[in-house]
XYZ file of C-alpha atoms in Angstrom:
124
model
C -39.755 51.728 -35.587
C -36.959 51.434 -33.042
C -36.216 47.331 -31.907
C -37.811 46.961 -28.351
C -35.434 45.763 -25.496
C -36.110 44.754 -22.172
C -35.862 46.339 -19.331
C -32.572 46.885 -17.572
C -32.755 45.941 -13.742
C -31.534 49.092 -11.538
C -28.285 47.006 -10.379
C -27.080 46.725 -13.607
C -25.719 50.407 -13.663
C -22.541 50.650 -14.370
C -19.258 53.160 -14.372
C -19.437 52.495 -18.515
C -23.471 52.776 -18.597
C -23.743 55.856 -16.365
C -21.004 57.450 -18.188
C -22.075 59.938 -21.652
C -21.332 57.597 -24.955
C -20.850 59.655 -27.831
C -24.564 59.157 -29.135
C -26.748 59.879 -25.769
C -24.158 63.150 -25.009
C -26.587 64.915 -27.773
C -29.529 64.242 -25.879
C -30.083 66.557 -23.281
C -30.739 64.356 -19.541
C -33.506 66.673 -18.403
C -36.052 65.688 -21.218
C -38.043 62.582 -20.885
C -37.337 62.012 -24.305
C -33.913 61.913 -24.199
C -33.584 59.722 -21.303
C -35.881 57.206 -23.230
C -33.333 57.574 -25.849
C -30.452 57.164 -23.483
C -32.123 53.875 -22.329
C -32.522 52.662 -25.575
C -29.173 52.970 -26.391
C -27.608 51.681 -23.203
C -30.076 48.573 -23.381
C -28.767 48.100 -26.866
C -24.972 48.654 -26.062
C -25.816 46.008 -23.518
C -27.295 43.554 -25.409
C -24.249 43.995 -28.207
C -21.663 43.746 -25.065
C -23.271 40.500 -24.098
C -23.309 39.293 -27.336
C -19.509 40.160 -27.902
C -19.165 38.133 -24.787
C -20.975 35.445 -25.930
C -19.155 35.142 -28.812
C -15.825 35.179 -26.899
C -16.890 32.536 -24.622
C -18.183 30.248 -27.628
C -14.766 31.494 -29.725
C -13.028 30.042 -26.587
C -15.161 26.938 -26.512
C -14.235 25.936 -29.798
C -10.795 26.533 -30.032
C -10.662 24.454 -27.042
C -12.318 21.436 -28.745
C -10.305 21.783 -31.313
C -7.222 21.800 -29.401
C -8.306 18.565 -27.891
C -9.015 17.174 -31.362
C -5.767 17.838 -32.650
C -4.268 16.262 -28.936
C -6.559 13.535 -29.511
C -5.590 13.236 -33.082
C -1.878 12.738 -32.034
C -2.406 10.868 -29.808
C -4.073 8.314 -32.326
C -1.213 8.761 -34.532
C 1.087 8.339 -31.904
C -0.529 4.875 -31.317
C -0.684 3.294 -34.878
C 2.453 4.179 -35.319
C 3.679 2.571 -32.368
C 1.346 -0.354 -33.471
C 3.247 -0.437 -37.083
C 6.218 -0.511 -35.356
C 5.617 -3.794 -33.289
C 3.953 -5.112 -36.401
C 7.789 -4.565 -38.267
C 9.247 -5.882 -35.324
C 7.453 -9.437 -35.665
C 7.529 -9.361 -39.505
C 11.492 -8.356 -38.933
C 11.829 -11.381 -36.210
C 9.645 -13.690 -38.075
C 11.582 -12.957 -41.343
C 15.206 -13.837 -38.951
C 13.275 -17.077 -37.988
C 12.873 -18.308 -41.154
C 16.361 -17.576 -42.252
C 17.205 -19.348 -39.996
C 15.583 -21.808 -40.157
C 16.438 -22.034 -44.194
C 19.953 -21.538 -43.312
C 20.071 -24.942 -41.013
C 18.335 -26.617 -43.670
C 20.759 -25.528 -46.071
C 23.940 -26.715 -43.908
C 22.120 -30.230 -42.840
C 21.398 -30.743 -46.224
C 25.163 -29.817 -47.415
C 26.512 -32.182 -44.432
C 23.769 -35.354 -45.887
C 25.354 -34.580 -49.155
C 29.008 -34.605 -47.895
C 28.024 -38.085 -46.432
C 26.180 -39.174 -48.637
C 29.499 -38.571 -51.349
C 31.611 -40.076 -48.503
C 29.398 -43.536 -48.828
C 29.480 -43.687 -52.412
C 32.832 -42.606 -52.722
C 33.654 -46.031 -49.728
C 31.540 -47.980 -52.194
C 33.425 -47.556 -55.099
């Protein structure tokens, strides 16, 4: 038993459907058989063309979304690594801060020393 398929509305006639396809050119067109078989075959060439289309549209679809994935994706990238980078920057200036800072300790403590020496040194 052959698949039933709707219908096909009389403005859907088409250069392609009206011309022979290889399978309904066997059929002779004056027999009321063969035109139901010509039907049936251009309703189901129809309903595989649409679903080709389909296909293609939904192919489209998702190669779109993942096109904007992957731009969204470097774009996130793109972001922590410019949010790393300001994190380095403050570690980086922090880190110069407290050198510094260590470094003035260092010489204010080597100057008290120095007078501290120069006292003792008076005293003795």
């Amino acid at each position: 038993m052959s698949p039933s398929y709707p219908p096909l509305p009389p403005s859907t006639s088409t250069p392609a459907a009206d011309s022979s396809s290889s399978q309904s050119a066997i059929v002779p067109a004056s027999s009321s058989a063969g035109l139901t078989v010509q039907m049936s075959n251009l309703r189901h060439e129809l309903a595989r063309a649409q679903e080709s289309e389909r296909r293609a549209r939904e192919s489209s679809r998702v190669s779109s979304d993942r096109r904007e994935q992957a731009e969204q994706r470097l774009l996130d990238a793109e972001r922590e690594n410019q949010r790393l980078q300001a994190a380095v920057e403050m570690v980086t200036i922090r880190g110069d801060a407290y050198k510094a800072s260590f470094d003035r300790n260092v010489e204010q403590r080597t100057q008290d020393n120095v007078e501290a020496s120069e006292v003792v040194a008076t005293l003795e």
